[in-house]
Coordinates of C-alpha atoms and ligand atoms in Angstrom, one line a residue:
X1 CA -16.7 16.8 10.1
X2 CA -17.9 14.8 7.2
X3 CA -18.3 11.0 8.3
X4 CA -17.6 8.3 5.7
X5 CA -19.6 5.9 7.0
X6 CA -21.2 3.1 4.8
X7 CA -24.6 3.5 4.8
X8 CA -27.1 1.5 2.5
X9 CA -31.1 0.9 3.1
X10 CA -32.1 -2.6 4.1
X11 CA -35.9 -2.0 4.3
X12 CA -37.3 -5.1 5.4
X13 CA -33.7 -6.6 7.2
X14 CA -34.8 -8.7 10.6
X15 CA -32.9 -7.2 13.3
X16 CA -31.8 -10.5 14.6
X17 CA -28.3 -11.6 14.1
X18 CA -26.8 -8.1 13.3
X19 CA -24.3 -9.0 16.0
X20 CA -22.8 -11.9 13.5
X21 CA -20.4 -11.5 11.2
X22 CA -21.8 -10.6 7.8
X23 CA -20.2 -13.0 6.0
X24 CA -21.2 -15.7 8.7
X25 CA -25.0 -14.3 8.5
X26 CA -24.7 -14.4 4.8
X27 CA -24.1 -18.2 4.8
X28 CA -26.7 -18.6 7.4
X29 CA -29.3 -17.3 5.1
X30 CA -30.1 -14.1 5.9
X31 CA -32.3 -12.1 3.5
X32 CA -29.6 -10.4 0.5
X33 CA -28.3 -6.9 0.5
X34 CA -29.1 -4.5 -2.2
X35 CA -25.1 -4.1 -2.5
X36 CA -24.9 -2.7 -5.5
X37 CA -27.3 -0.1 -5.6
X38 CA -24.3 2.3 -6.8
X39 CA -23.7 0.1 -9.2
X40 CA -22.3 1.2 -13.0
X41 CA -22.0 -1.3 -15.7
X42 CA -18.3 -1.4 -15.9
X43 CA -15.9 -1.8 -19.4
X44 CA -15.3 -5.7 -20.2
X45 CA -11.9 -6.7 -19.4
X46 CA -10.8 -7.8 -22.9
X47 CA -11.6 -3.8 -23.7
X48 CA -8.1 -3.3 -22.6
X49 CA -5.8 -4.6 -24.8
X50 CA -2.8 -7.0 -23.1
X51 CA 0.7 -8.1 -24.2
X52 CA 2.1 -4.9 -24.8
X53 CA 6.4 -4.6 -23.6
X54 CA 6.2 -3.7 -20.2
X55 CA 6.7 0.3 -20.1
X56 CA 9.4 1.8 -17.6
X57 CA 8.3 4.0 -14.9
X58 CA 8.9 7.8 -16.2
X59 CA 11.6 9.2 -13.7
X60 CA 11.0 12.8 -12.0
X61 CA 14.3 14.8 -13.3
X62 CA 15.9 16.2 -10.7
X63 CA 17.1 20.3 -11.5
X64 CA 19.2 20.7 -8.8
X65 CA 22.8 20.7 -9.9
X66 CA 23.8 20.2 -6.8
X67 CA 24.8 17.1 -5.1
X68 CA 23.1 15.6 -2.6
X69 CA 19.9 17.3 -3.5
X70 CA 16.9 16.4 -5.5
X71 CA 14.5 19.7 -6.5
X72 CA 11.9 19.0 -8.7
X73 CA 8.2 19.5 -8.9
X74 CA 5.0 17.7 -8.9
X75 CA 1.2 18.8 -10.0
X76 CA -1.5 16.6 -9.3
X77 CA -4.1 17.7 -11.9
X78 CA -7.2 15.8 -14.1
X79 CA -5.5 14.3 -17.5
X80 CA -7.7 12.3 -19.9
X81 CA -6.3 9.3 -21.3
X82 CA -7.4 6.9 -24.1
X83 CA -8.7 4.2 -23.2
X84 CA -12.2 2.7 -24.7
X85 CA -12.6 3.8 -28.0
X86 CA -14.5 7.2 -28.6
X87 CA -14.2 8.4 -24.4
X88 CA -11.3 9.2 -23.3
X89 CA -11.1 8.3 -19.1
X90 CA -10.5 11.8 -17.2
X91 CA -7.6 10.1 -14.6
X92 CA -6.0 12.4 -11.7
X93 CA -2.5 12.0 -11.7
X94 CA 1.2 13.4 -11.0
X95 CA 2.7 15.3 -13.8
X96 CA 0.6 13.3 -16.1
X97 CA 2.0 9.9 -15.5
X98 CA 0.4 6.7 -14.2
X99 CA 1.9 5.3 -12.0
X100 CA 3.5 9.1 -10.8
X101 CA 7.0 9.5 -11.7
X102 CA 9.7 7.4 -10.3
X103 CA 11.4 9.9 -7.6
X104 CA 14.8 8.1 -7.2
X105 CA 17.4 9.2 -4.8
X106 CA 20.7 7.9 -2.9
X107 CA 20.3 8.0 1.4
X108 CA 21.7 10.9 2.6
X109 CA 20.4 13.1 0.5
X110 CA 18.1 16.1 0.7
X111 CA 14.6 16.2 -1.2
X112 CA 12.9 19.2 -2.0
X113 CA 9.4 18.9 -4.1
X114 CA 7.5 21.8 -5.5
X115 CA 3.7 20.6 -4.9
X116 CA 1.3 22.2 -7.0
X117 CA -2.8 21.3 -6.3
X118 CA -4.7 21.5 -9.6
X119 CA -7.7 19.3 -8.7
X120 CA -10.7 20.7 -7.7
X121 CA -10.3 19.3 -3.9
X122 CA -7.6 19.6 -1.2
X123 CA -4.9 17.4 -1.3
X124 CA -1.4 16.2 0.1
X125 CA 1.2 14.5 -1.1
X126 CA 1.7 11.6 2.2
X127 CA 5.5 10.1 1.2
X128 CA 5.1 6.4 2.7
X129 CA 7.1 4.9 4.9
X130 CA 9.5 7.6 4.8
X131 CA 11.0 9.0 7.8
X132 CA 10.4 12.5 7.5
X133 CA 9.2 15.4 10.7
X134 CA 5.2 15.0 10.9
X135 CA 4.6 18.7 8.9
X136 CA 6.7 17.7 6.3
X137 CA 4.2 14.1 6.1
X138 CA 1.1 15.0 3.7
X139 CA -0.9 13.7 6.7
X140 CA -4.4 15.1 6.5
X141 CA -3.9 17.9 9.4
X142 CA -1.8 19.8 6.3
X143 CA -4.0 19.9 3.5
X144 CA -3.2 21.9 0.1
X145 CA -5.9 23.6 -1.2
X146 CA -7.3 23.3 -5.0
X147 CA -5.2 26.2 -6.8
X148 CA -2.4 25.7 -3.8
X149 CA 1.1 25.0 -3.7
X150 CA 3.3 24.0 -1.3
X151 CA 7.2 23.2 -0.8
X152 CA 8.0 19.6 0.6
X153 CA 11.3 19.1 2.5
X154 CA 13.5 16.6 4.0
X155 CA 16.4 14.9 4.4
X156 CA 16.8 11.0 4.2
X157 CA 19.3 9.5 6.4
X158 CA 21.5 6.6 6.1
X159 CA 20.3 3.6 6.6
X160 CA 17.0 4.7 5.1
X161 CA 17.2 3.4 1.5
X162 CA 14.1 1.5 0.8
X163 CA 11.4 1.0 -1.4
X164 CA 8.1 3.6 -0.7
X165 CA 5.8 5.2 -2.2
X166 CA 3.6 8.8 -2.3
X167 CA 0.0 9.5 -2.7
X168 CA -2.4 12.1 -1.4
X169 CA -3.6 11.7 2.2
X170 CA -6.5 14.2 2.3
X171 CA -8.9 14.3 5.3
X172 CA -11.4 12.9 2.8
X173 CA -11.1 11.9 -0.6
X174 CA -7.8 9.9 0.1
X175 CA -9.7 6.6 -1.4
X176 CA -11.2 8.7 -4.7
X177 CA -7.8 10.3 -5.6
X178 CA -6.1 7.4 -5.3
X179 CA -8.3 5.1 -7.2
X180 CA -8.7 7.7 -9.9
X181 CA -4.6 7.4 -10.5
X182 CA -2.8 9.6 -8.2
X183 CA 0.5 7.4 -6.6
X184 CA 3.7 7.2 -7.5
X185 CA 6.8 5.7 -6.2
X186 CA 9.8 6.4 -4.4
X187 CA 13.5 4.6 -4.2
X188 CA 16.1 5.7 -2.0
X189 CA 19.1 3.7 -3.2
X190 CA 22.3 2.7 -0.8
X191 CA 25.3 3.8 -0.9
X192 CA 26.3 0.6 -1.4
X193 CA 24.1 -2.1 -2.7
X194 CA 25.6 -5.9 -3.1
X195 CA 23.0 -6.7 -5.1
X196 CA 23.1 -3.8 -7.9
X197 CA 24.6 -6.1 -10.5
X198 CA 21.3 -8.0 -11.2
X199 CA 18.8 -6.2 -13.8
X200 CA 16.2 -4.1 -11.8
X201 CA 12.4 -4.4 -12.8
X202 CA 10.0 -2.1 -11.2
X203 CA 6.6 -3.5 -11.0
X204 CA 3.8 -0.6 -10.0
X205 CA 0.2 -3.0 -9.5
X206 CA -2.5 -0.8 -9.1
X207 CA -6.3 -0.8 -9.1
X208 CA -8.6 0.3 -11.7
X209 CA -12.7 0.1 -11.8
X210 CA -13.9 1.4 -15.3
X211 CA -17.3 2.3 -16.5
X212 CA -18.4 1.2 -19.7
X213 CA -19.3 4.7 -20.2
X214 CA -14.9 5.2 -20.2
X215 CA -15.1 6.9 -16.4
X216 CA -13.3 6.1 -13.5
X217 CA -16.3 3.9 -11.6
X218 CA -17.3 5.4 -8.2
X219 CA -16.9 3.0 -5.5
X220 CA -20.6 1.1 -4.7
X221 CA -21.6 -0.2 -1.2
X222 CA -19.4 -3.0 -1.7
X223 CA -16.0 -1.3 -2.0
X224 CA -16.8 1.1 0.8
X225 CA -17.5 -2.0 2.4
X226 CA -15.0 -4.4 1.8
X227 CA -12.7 -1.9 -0.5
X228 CA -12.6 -0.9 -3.9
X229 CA -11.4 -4.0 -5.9
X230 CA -12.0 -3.3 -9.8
X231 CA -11.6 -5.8 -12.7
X232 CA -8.2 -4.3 -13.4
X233 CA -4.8 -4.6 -11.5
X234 CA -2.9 -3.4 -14.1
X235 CA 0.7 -3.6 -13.8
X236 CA 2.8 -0.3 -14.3
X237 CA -0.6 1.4 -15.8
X238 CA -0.7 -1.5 -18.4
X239 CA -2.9 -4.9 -18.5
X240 CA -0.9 -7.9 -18.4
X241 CA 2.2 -6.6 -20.5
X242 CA 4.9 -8.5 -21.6
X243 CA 8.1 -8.7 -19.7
X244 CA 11.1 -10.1 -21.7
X245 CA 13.1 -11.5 -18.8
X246 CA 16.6 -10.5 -18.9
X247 CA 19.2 -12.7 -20.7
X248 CA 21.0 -13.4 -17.7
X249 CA 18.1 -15.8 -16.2
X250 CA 18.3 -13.5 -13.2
X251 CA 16.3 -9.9 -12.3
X252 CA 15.6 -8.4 -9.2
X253 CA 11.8 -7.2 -8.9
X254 CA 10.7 -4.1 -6.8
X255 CA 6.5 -4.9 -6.8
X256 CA 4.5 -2.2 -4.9
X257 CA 1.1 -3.3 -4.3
X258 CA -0.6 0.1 -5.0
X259 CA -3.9 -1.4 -4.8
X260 CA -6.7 0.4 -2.6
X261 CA -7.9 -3.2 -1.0
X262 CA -6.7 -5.7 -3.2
X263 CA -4.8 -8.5 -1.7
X264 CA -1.7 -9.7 -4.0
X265 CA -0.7 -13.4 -3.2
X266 CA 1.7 -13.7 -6.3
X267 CA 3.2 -16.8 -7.3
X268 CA 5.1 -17.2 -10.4
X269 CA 5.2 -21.4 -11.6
X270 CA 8.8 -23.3 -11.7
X271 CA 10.7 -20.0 -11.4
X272 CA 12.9 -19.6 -7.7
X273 CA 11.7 -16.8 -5.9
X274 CA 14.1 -15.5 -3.5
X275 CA 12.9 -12.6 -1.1
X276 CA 15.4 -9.4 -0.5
X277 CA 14.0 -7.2 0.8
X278 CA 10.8 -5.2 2.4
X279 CA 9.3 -2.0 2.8
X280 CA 12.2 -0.4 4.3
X281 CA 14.8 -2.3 2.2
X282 CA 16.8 -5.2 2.5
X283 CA 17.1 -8.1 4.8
X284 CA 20.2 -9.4 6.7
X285 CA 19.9 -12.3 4.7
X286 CA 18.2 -13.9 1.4
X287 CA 15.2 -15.6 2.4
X288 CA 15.6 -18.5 -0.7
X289 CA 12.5 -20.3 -1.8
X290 CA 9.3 -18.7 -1.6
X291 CA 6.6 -20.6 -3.2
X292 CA 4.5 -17.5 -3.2
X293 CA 4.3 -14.2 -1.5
X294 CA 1.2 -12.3 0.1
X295 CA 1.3 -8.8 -0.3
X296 CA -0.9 -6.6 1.5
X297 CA -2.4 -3.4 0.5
X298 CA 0.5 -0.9 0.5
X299 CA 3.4 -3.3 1.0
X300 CA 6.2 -3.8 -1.0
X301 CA 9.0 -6.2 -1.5
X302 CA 12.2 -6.6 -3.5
X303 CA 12.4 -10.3 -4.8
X304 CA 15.2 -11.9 -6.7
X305 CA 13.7 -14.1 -9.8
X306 CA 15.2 -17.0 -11.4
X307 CA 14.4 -18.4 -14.4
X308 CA 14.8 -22.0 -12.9
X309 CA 13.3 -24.6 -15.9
X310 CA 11.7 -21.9 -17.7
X311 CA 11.5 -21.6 -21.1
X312 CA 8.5 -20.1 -22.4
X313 CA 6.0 -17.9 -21.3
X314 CA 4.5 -17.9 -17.8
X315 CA 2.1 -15.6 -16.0
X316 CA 2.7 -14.0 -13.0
X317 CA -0.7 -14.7 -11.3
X318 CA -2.9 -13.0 -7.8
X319 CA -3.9 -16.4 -6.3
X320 CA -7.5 -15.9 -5.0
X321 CA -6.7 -15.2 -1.2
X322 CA -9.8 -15.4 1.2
X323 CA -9.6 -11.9 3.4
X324 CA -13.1 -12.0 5.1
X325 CA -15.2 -9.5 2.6
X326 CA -18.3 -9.1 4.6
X327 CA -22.1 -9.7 2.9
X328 CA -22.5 -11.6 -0.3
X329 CA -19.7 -11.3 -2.8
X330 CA -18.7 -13.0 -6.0
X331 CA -16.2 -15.7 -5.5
X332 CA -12.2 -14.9 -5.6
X333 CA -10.5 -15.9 -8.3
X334 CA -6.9 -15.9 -9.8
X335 CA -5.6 -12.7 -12.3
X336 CA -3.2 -13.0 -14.2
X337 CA -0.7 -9.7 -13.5
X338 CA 1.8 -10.1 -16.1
X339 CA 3.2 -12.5 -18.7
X340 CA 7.0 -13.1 -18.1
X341 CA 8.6 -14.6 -21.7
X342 CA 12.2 -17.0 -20.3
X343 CA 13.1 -17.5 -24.4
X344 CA 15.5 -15.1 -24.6
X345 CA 17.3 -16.6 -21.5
X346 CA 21.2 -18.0 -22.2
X347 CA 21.0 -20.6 -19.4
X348 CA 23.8 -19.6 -17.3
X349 CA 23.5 -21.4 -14.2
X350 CA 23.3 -18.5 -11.2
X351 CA 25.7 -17.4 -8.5
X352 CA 24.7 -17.7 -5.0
X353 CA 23.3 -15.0 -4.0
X354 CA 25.8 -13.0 -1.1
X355 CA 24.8 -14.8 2.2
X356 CA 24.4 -11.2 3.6
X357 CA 23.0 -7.8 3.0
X358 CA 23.3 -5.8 5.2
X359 CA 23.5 -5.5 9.3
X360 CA 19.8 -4.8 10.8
X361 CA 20.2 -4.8 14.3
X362 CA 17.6 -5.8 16.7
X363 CA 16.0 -2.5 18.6
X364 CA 16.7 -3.4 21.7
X365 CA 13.4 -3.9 24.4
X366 CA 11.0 -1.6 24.4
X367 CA 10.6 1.4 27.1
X368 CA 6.6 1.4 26.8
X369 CA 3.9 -0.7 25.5
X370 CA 0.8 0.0 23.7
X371 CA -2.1 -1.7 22.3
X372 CA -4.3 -0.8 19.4
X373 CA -7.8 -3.3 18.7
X374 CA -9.4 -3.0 15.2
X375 CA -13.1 -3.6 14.8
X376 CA -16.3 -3.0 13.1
X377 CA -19.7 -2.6 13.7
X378 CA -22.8 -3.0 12.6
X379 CA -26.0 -0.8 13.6
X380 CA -29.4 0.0 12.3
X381 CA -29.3 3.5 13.3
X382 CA -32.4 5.3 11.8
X383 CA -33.3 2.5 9.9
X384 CA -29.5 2.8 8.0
X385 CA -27.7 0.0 8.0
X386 CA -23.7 1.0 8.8
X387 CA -20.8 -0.5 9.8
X388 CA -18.1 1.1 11.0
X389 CA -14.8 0.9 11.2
X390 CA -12.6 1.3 14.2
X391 CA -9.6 1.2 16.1
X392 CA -9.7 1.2 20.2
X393 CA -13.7 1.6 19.7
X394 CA -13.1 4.9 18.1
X395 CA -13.7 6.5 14.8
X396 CA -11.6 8.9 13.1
X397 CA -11.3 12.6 15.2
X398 CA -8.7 14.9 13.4
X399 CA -8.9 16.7 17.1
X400 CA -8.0 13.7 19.1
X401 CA -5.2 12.5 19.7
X402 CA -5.1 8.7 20.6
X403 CA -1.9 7.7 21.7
X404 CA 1.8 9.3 22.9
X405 CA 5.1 8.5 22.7
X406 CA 8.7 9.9 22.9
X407 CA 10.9 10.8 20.6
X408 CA 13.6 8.1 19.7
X409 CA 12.3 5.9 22.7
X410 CA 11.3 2.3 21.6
X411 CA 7.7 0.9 22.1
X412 CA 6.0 -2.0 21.7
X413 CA 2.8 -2.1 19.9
X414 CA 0.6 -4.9 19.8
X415 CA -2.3 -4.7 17.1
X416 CA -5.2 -6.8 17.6
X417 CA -7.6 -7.3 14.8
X418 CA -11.0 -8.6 16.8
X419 CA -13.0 -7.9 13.2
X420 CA -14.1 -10.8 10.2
X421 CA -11.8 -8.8 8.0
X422 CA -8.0 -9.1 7.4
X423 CA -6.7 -5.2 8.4
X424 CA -3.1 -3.6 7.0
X425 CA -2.3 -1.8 10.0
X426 CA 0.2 0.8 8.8
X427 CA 2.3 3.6 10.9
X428 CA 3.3 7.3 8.9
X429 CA 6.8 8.5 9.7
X430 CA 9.0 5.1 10.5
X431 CA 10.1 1.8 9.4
X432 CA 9.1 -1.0 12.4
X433 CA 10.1 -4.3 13.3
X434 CA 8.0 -7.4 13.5
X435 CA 8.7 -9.6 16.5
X436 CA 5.9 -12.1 16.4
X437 CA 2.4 -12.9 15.3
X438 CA -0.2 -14.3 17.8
X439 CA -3.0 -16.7 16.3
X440 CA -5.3 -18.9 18.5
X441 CA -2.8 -18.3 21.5
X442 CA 0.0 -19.3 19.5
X443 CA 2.6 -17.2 19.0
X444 CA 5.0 -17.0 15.9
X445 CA 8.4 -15.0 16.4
X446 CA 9.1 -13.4 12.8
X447 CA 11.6 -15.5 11.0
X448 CA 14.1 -12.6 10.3
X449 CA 14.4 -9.3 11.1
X450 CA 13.1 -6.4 8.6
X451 CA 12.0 -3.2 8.3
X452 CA 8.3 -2.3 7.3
X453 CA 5.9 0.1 7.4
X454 CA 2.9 -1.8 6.8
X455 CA 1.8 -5.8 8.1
X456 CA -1.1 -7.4 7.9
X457 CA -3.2 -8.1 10.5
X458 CA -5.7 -11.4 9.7
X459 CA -8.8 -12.2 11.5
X460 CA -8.1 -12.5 15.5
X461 CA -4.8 -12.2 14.8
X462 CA -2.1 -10.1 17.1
X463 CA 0.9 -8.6 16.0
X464 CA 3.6 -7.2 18.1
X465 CA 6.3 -4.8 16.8
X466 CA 9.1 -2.2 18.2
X467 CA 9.2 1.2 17.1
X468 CA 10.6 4.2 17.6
X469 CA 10.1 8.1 15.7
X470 CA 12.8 10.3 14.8
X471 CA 10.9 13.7 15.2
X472 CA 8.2 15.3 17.1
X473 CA 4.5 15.8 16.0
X474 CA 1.7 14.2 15.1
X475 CA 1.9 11.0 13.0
X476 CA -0.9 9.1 11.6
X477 CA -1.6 5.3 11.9
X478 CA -4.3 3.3 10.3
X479 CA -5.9 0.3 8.3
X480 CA -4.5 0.6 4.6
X481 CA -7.5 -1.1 2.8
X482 CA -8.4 3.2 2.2
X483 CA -12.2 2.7 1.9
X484 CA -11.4 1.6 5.6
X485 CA -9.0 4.1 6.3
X486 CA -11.3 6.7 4.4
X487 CA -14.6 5.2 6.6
X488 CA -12.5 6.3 10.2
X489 CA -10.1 3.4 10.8
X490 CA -7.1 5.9 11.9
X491 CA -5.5 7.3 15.0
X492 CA -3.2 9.6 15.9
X493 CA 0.1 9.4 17.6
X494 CA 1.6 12.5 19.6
X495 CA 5.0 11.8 19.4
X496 CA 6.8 14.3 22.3
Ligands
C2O501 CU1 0.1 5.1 2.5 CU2 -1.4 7.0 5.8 O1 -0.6 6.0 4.1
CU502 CU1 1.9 6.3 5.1
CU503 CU1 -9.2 -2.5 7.0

């Protein structure tokens, strides 16, 4: 089995203080890394153009006929796209489209996707955070290979409607497909929704590291490091477009933070942000408000925006958020996503929002309790340098199984994160529940209930959250940052 582990020569590297925290040794003046040995001179930014009208996400038409089923197909295949003058950028994508088409159904219904492989590697398509049986999962243990095809099937329950996403989940290449453009998204809509009134915005941020040459970059020692974080997060395939906010002074946002490693703390100046719902749709209740929201790799949120005292134009803006990168990297610093233009807004002072969603009830106390620690670790193996990434000490073993647990029992899994680095730990098959975080030996219960699929896990931090599958079989769990992922930071769970 092919190992993904980071390896870069450090010729002359003392072997003292390889048991410190890179970014700790870095301040302490150890001798720099060659990090960027892999290195391509990427595109400047301004070589995108920006300030475009916000494009809508292409939706996948369904050719069914039927009710209550979705058929339609998807090919992941190369597609070059314009984007420096001269060299076109060869992207892998779905159908074409970046982000992948919109697959958009009502709970209760039964999807059934026509996969067709056209790359020149095996692939999967993984649908996230939905709860579907474990072969019917793109996990890595059914890959499709290149020229294959392959029939997708489930059914989505009540209760399910959420916001999600799909994207390959390969035993290897999961962080090169993706950064080279294959995800899409994925909406299961309620039966009934109190909030579908308000304008709906979808808002796709993804990464992209161009070449000044017009490729797709490949990741350097850095991103397999600390994950791939390019000088684009474009915003529905676009650089900072242009979003004419709705007349009304009110939208509701779905934003999917697509990114490989890049860490969204979004805040938008003067407007009232009001968060709805997560992962796995909405809350009980508005939480009114926010003054920003962090968004880990893979989350995603539905927010309600106000215009509040705008008038103008504003940027939506990634707040430079510290995530403990390890060895010697450039400062964070804010991006500006998306400019959001208030003119066109009539003033209309807002409703309340309904006081409540929808009924989440608590899962009751767990039958079983398990405990998963991330790390990473340095060595000097043959004169390599490596760090590795781990959970429970392990790395990776497609033939080992990790942990076990019954179907439709309730556990409780605490996640420890005992590494320098902030971790998204994320679970394949189910929507969980958060009950607290644990920092320093104090303990934070969650302020609401909600279901996710993905939460982040900072530096020494615990988390502890119920969960339960719906089917048996073998379901993934792992970091989300996908270099990590991709470098062995996975496990599997036997679900009997
Ligand atoms: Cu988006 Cu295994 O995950
Ligand atoms: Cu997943
Ligand atoms: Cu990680």
């Amino acid at each position: 089995m092919k190992r993904r582990t980071f390896l870069t020569t450090l010729g002359s590297l003392p072997l003292i203080g390889l048991n410190m925290g890179w970014a700790n040794a870095a301040a302490g003046g150890m001798p720099a890394m060659n990090m960027d040995a892999a290195t391509v001179k990427l595109a400047a930014v301004e070589a995108l153009g920006a300030g475009t009208a916000i494009s809508d996400i292409i939706k996948l038409a369904n050719t069914s006929g039927q009710p209550g089923l979705f058929r339609a197909s998807l090919i992941a295949a190369p597609v070059n796209l314009p984007l420096l003058p001269g060299t076109p950028t060869e992207f892998w994508a779905y159908n074409g489209s970046l982000p992948g088409p919109l697959i958009e159904v009502i709970e209760g219904d039964t999807v059934e996707i026509l996969f067709e492989n056209r790359l020149p590697q095996a692939t999967t398509v993984h649908w996230h955070g939905l709860p579907v049986p474990a072969e019917q999962d793109g996990s890595p243990l059914n890959p499709v290979a290149p020229g294959g095809k392959r029939l997708y099937r489930f059914s989505l329950p009540v209760g399910s409607a959420g916001t999600y996403w799909y994207h390959p989940h390969p035993h290897d290449n999961t962080p090169e497909q993706v950064y080279r453009g294959l995800a899409g998204i994925f909406i299961v809509r309620a039966k009934i929704d109190l909030l579908k009134d308000i304008p709906e915005r979808l808002l796709v941020i993804s990464d992209l590291k161009l070449g000044a040459d017009g490729r797709i970059a490949p990741n350097d020692a850095n991103d397999e490091m600390n994950g791939r974080e390019g000088q684009f997060a474009l915003v529905n395939a676009q650089r900072q477009p242009l979003l004419q906010f709705d007349r009304s002074g009110r939208e509701r946002w779905r934003i999917w933070n697509a990114n490989s490693a890049r860490y969204l703390r979004l805040v938008l100046p003067d407007a009232g942000l009001t968060l709805v719902g997560t992962d796995g749709g909405l809350l009980e209740h508005p939480v009114t408000g926010l003054a920003e929201l962090l968004l880990a790799p893979a989350e995603r949120v539905e927010i309600i925006v106000d215009a509040g005292t705008n008038k103008g134009r504003v940027a939506l803006v990634a707040a430079p958020y510290q995530r403990g990168k390890m060895g010697i990297v450039p400062a964070e610093k804010a991006l500006n996503l998306l400019t959001v233009d208030f003119s066109k807004v009539a003033g209309a002072p807002q409703k309340p929002l309904p006081a409540t969603l929808r009924r989440i009830d608590d899962m009751g106390s767990p039958k079983a309790k398990k405990r998963i620690v991330f790390s990473e670790k340095m060595s000097m193996a043959g004169g390599q340098h490596s760090v590795k990434f781990m959970i429970n000490g392990k790395q990776f073993d497609m033939n080992r199984i990790d942990l076990e647990s019954r179907v439709g029992q309730v556990d409780l899994w605490e996640i420890a994160n005992e590494s320098d680095m902030d971790h998204p730990f994320h679970i394949h098959g189910t929507q969980f529940q958060v009950i607290e975080h644990e920092s320093d030996g104090k303990v934070t219960p969650a302020p609401y209930r909600a279901w996710r699929d993905t939460v982040n896990l900072k530096s020494r931090e615990i988390v502890r959250i119920k969960l339960a599958h719906h089917f048996k079989g073998i379901y993934m769990f792992h970091c989300h940052v996908l270099e990590h992922e991709g470098a062995g930071m996975m496990g599997q769970l036997k679900v009997v």
